[in-house]
Short mmCIF file of C-alpha atoms and ligand atoms in Angstrom, two decimals:
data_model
loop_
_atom_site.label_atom_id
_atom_site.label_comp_id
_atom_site.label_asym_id
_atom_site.label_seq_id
_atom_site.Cartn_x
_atom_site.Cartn_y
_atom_site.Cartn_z
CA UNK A 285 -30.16 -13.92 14.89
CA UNK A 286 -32.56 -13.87 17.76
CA UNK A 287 -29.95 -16.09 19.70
CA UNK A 288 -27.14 -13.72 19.13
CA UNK A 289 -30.02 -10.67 20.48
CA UNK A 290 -30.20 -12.69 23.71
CA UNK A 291 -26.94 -13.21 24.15
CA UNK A 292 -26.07 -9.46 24.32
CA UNK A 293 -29.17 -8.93 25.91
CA UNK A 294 -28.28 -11.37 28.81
CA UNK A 295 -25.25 -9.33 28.83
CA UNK A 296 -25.82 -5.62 29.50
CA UNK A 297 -26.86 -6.58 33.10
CA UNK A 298 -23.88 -8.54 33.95
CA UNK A 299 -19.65 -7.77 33.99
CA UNK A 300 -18.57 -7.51 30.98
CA UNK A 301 -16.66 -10.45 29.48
CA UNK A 302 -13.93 -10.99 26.89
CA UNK A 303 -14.88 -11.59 23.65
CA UNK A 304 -13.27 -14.71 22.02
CA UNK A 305 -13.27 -13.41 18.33
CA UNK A 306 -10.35 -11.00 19.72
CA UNK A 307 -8.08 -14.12 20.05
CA UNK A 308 -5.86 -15.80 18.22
CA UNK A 309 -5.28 -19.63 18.24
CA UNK A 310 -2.89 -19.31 20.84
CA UNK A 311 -4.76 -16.92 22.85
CA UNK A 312 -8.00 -19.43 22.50
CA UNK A 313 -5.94 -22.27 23.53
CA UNK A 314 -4.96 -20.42 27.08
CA UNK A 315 -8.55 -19.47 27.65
CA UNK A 316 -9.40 -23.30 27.07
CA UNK A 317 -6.87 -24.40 29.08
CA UNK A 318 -5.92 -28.08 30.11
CA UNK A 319 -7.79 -29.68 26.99
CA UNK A 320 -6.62 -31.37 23.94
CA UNK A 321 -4.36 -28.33 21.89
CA UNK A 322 -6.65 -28.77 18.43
CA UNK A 323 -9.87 -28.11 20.12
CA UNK A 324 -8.33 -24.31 20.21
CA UNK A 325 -8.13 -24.17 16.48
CA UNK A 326 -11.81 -25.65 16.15
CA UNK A 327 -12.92 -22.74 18.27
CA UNK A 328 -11.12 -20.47 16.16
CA UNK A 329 -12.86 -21.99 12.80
CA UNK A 330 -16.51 -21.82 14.50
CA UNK A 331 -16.03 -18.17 15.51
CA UNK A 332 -15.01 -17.24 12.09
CA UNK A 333 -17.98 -18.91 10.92
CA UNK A 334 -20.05 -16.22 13.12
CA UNK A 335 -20.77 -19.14 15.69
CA UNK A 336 -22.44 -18.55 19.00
CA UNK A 337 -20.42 -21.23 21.66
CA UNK A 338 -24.09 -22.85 21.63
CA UNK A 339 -23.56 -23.66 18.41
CA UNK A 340 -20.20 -25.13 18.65
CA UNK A 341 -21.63 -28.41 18.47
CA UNK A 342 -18.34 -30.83 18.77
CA UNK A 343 -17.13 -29.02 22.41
CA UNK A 344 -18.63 -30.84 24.89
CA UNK A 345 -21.37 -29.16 26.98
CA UNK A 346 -18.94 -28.62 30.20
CA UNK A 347 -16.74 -26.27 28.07
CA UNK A 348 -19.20 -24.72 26.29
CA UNK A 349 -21.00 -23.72 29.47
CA UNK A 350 -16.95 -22.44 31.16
CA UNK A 351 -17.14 -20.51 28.07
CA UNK A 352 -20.59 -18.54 28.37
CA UNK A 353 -19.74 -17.93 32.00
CA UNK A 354 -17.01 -15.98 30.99
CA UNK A 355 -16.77 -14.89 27.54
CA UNK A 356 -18.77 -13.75 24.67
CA UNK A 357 -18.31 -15.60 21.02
CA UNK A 358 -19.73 -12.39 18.75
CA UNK A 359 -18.97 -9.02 19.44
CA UNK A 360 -22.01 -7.81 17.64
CA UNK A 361 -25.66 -7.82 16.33
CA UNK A 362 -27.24 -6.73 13.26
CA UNK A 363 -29.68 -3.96 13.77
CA UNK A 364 -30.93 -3.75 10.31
CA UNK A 365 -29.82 -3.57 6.65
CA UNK A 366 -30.55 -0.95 3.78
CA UNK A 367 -30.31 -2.47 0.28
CA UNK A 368 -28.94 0.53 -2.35
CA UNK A 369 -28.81 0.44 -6.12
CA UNK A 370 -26.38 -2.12 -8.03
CA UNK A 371 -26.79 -4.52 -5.07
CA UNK A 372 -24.77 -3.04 -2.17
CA UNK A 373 -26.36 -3.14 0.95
CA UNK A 374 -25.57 -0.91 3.79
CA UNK A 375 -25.37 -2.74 8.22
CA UNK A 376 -25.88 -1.14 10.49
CA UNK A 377 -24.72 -2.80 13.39
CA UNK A 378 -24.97 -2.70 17.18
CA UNK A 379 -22.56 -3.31 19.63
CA UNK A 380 -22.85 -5.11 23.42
CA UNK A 381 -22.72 -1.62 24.93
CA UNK A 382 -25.43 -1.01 22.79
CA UNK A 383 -22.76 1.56 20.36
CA UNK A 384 -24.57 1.21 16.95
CA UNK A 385 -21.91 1.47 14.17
CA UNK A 386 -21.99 0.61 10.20
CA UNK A 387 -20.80 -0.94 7.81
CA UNK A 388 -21.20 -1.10 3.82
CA UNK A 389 -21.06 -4.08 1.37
CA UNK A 390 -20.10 -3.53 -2.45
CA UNK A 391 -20.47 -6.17 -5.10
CA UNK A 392 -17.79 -5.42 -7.66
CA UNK A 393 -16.50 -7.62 -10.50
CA UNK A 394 -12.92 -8.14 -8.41
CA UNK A 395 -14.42 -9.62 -5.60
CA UNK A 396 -17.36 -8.48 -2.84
CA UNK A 397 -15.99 -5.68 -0.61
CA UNK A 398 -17.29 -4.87 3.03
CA UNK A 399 -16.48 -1.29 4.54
CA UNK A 400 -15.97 -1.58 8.24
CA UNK A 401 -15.69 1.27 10.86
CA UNK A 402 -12.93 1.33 13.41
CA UNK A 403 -14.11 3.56 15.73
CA UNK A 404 -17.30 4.63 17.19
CA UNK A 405 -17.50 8.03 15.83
CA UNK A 406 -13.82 9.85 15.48
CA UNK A 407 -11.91 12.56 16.35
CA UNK A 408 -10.03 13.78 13.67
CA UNK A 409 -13.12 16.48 12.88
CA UNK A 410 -12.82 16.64 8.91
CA UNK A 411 -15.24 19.44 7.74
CA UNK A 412 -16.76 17.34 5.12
CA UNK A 413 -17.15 13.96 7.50
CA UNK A 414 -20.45 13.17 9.37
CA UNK A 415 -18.27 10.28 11.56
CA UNK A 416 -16.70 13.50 13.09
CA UNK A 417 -19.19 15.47 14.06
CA UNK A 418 -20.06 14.42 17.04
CA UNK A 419 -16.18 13.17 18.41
CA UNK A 420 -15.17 10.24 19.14
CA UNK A 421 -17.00 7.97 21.47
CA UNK A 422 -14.53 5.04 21.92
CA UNK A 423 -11.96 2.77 19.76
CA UNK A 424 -12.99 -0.98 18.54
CA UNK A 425 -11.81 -3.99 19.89
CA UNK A 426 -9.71 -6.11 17.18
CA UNK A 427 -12.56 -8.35 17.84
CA UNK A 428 -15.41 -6.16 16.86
CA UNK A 429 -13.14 -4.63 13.59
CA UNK A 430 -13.57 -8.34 12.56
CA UNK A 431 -17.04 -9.14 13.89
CA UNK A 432 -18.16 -6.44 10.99
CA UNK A 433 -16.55 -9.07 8.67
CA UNK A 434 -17.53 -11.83 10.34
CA UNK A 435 -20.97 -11.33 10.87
CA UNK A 436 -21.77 -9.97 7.13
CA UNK A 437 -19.88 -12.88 5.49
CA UNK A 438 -22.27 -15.36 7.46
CA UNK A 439 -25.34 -13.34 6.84
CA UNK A 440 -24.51 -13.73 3.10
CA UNK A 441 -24.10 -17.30 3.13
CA UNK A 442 -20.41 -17.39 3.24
CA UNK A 443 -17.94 -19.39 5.40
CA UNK A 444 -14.53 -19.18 5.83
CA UNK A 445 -14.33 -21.78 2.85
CA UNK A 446 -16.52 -20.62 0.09
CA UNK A 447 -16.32 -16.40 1.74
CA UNK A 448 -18.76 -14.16 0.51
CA UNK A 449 -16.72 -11.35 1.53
CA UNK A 450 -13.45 -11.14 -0.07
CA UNK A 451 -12.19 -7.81 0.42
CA UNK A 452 -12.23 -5.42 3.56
CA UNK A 453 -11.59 -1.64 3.50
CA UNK A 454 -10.92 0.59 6.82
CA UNK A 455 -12.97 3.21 5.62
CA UNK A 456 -15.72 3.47 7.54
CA UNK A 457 -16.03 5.41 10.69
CA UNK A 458 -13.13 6.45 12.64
CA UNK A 459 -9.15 6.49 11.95
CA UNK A 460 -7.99 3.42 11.90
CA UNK A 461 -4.62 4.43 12.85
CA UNK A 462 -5.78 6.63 15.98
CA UNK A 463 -6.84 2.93 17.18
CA UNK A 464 -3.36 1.39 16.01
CA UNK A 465 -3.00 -1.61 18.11
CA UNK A 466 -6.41 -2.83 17.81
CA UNK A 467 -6.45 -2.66 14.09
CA UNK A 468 -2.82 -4.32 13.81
CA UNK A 469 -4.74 -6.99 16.10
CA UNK A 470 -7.58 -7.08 13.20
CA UNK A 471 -4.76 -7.53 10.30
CA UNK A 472 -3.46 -10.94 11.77
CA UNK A 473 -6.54 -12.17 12.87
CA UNK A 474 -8.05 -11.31 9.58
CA UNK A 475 -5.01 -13.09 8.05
CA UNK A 476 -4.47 -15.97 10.28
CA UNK A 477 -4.86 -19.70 8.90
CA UNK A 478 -7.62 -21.33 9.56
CA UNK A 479 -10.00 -18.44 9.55
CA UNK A 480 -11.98 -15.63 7.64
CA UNK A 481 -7.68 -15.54 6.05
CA UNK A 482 -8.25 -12.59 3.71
CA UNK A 483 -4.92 -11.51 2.48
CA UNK A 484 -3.59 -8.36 3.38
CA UNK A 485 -3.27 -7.85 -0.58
CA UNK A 486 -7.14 -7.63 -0.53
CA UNK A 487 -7.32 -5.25 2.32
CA UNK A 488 -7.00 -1.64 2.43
CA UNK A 489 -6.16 0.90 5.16
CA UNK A 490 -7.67 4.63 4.63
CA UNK A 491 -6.13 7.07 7.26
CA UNK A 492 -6.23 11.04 7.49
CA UNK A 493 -2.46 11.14 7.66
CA UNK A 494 -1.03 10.30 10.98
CA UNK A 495 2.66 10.18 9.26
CA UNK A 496 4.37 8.66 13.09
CA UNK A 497 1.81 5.31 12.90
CA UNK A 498 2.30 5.12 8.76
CA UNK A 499 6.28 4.71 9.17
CA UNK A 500 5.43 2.18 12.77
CA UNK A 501 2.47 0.47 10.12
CA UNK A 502 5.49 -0.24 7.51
CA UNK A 503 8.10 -0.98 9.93
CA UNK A 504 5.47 -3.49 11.37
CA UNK A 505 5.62 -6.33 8.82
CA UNK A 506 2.23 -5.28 7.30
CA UNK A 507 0.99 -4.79 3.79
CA UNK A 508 -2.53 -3.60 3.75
CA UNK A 509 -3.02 -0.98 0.71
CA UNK A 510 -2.14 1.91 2.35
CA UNK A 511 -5.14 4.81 1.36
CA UNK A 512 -3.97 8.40 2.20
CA UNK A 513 -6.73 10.82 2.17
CA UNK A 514 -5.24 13.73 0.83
CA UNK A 515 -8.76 16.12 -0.31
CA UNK A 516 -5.89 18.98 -1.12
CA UNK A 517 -2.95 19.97 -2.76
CA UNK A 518 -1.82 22.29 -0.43
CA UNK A 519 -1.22 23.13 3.55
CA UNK A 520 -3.39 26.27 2.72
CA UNK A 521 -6.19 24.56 2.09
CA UNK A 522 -5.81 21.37 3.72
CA UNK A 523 -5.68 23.23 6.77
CA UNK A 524 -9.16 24.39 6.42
CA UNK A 525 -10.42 21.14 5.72
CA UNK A 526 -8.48 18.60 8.19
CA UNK A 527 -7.24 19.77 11.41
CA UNK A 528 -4.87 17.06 11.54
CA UNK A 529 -3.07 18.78 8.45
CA UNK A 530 -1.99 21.46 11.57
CA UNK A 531 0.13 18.44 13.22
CA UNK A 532 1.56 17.08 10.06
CA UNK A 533 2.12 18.87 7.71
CA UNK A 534 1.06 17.49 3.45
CA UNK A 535 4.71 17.01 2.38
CA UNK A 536 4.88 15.09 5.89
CA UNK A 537 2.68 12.85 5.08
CA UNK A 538 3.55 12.45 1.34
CA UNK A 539 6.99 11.81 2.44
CA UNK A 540 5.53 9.00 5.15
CA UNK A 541 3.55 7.35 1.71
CA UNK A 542 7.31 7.35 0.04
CA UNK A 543 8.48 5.71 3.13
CA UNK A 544 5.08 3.06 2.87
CA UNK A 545 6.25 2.15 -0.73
CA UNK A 546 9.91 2.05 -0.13
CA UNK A 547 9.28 -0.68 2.75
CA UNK A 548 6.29 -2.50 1.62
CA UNK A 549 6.72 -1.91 -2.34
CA UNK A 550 3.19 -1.63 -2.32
CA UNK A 551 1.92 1.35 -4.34
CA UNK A 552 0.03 3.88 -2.04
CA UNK A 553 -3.62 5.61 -2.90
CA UNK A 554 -4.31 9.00 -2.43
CA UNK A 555 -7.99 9.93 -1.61
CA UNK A 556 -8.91 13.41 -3.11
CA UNK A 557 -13.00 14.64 -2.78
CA UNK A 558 -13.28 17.07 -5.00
CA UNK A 559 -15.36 20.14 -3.13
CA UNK A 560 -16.68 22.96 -5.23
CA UNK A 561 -14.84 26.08 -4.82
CA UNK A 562 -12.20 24.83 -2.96
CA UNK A 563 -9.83 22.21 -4.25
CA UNK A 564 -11.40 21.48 -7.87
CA UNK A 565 -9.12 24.12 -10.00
CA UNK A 566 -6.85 23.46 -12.23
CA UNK A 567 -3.98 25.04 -10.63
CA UNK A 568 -5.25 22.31 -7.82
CA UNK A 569 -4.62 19.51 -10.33
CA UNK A 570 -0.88 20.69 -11.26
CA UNK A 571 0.09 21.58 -7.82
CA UNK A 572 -0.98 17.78 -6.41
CA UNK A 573 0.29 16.35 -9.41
CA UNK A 574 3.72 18.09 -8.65
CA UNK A 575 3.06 16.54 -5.03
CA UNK A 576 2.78 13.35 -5.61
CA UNK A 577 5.42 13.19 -8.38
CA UNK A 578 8.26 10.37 -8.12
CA UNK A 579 7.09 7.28 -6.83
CA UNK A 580 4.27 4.27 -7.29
CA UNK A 581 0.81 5.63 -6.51
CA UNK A 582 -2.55 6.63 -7.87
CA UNK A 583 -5.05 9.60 -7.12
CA UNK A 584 -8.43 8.41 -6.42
CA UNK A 585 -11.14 11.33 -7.39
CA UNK A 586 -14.05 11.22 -5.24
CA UNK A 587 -17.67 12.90 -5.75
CA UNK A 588 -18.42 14.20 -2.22
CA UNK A 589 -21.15 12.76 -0.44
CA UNK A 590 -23.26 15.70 0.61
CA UNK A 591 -23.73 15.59 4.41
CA UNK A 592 -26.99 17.98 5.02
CA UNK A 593 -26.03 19.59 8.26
CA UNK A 594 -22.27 20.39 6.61
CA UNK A 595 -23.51 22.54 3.90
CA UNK A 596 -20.35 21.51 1.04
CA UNK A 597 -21.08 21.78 -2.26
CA UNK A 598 -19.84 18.54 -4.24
CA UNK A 599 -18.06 19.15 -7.58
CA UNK A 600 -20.15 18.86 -11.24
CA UNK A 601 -19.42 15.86 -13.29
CA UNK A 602 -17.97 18.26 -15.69
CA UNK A 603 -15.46 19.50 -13.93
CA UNK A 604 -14.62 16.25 -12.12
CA UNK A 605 -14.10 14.87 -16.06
CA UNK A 606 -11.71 18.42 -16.37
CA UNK A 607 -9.98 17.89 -13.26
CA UNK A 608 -8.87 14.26 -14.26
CA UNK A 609 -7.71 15.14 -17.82
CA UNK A 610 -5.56 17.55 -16.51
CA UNK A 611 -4.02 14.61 -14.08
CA UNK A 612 -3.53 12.98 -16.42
CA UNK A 613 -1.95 15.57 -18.98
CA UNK A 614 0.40 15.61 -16.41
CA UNK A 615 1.05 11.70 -15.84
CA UNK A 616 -0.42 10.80 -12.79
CA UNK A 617 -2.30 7.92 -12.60
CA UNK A 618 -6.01 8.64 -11.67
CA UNK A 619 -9.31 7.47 -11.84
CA UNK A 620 -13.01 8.87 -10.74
CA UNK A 621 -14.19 6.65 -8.06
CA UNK A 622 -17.67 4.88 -8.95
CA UNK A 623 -19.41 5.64 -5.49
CA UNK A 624 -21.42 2.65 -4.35
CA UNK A 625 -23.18 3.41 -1.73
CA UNK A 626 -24.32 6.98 -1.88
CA UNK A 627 -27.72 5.89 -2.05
CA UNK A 628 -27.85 4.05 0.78
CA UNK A 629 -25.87 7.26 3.13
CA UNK A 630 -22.55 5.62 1.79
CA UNK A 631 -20.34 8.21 3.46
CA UNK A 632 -18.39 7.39 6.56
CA UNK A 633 -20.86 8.21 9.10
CA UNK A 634 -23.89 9.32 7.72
CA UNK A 635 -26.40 6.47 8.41
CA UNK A 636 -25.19 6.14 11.86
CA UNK A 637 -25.95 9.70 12.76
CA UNK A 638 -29.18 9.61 10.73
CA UNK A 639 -30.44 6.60 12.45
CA UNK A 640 -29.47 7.99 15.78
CA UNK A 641 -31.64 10.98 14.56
CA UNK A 642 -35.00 8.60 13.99
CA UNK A 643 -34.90 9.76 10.29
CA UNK A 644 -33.59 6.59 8.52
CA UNK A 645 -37.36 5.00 7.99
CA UNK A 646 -38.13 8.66 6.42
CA UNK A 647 -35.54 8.09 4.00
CA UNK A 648 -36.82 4.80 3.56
CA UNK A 649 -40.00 5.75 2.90
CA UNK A 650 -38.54 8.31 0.35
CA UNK A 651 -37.60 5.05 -1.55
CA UNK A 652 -34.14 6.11 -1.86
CA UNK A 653 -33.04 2.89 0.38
CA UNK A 654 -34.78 -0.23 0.94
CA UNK A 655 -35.13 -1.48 5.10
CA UNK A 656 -34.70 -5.37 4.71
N1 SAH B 995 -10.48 8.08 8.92
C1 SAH B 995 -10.02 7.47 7.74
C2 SAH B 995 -10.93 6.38 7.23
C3 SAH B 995 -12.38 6.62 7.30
S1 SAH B 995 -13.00 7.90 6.24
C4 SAH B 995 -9.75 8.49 6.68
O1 SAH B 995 -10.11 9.65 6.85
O2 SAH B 995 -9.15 8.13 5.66
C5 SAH B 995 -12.97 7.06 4.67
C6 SAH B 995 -12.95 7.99 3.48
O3 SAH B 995 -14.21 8.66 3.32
C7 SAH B 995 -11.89 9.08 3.59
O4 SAH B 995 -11.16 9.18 2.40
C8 SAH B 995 -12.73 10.30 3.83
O5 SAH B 995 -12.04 11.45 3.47
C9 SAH B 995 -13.97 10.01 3.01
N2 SAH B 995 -15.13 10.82 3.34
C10 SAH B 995 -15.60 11.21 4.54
N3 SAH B 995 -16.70 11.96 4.43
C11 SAH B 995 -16.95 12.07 3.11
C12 SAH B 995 -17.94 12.72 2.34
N4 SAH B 995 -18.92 13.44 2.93
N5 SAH B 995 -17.90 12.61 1.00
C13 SAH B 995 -16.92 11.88 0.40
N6 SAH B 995 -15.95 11.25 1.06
C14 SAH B 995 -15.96 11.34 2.40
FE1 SF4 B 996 -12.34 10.84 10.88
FE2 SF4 B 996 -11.76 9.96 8.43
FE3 SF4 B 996 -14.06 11.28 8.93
FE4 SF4 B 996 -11.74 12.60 8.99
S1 SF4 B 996 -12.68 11.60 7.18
S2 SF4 B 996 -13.41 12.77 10.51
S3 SF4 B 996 -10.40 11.07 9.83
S4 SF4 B 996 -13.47 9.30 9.73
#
């Protein structure tokens, strides 16, 4: 770890280099140049394992010096790491521009699931989201999407042989699809023999509804799980809670999910936090169960994740319970999502912005979260 501090130390004073974990095989081979062609697919194993180029012991000393002249191996550090209830464990990492962003690991009986951000901060400007608050502050290279992965697999004791992280979700900060290119970059890499190779099966996409990039993401040859976050049953309402609902309208986007499932055949999630007062009546559960009506997908009820400064109301249990009976009177498929991670600021954002605010050892000290 303290290597991988010096090396981005080392780097803030100098022009800022490529990073190597952005690459493919091909594009490794082309940086390496006139050297034997399986050397690039080496390099492209050792970065997966969350090498450093110093630590890429069978390039010979030459090329591993060409390399740290140039180029950067890891994208990222880890700043620290919160340990939550049930095992899940909450990085917060920072970036060579010194960006800190974060990232959440869930152990679940399917498989061990990281949460990665996309973007540093976002500007989409949900009501109920702390990643929005303060805008968006720039996109993520393909590199540093995967570094997240990467770097938390390695820290665990995985490689990309025996991986300790087997399951990747775009929902952490940002849109994923406001930062299209990069995160189509992060899908191959992330899928590409010979490294990390988690399937696209076991990876899911969560976007706010940007209906043009859903019907370019399924025209692309890509399968992630597409995640729609949905939060209303309505334009009325969804208005007031997602200003991208102004741009495209819900049936817009319901109709780009239809389009998702028609070309990937891959059933589509819809993301619905239930806020008190506001989309948790019943007339709320018939309307977006006439919504979604028709095709393969499944409503996924979550308990909001109070952000102080936002002031929503979450929900009771109670109603949550009422809310998904009457779902499923009507025969759609939902569940209550079991939120990991709400212990440890779980929600998109939240221990970002309360670290930037000096308050995260407070909330240590509360004992809510342990600082490992
Ligand atoms: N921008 C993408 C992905 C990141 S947000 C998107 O919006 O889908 C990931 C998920 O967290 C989304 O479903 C989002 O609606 C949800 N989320 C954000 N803030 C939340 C909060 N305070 N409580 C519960 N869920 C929240
Ligand atoms: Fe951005 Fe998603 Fe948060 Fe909305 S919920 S502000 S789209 S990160």
């Amino acid at each position: 770890m303290e290597n991988k501090q010096n090396e981005i130390n080392e780097l803030q004073t100098e022009a800022p280099k490529q990073c190597l974990l952005s690459m493919s095989t091909e594009e490794i081979a082309e940086v390496l140049g006139d050297v034997p062609s399986y050397l690039a697919g080496q390099v492209f194993q050792f970065l997966h394992n969350g090498k450093l180029f110093d630590e890429m012991t069978s390039i010979s000393k030459q090329l591993r010096e060409k390399l740290n002249e140039k180029y950067i191996a890891q994208p990222l550090s880890v700043e620290k790491v919160f340990e939550g209830k049930g095992g899940a464990k909450k990085y917060l990492f920072r970036l060579i521009d010194n960006e800190l962003i974060e990232g959440v690991y869930m152990l679940h009986d399917y498989g061990n699931t990281l949460c990665v951000s996309t973007q540093v901060g976002c500007r989409m400007g949900c009501v109920f989201c702390a990643s929005g608050m303060n805008g968006l502050k720039r996109n993520l290279t393909a590199g540093e999407i995967l570094g997240q992965v990467i770097a938390v697999n390695t820290l665990e004791g995985g490689n990309i042989k025996d991986r300790k992280v087997t399951n990747v979700v775009l929902m952490g900060s940002g849109e994923p699809l406001d930062n299209f290119d990069n995160t189509m970059k992060f899908l191959t890499l992330a899928n590409q023999k010979g490294g990390i190779c988690i399937s696209e099966r076991n990876i899911s996409l969560s976007t706010s509804g940007l209906c043009d990039k859903i019907i370019l993401l399924a025209d692309s040859g890509h399968t992630p799980t597409l995640t729609i976050s949905l939060h209303a049953p309505n334009d009325e309402i969804r208005d007031t809670m997602m200003p991208v609902n102004k741009k495209y309208s819900i049936h817009k986007v319901v109709d780009s999910a239809r389009y998702y499932f028609k070309k990937t055949g891959r059933r589509v999630i819809f993301e619905y936090t239930l806020i008190s007062g506001s989309n948790d009546t019943m007339e709320c559960a018939d309307e977006l169960s006439k919504l979604v009506r028709g095709f393969p997908c499944h409503v996924n009820l979550i308990r909001l994740n109070q952000v102080k400064e936002l002031g929503l109301k979450g929900t009771s249990s109670e109603n949550s319970k009422a809310f998904l009976e009457r779902l499923e009177q009507n025969n759609t498929s939902a569940t209550i999502r079991k939120s990991l991670g709400n212990d440890i600021e779980g929600a998109c954002g939240q221990l970002r912005r309360r670290y930037l605010n000096e308050d995260i050892e407070k909330i240590a000290k509360e004992g809510i979260i342990k600082s490992i």
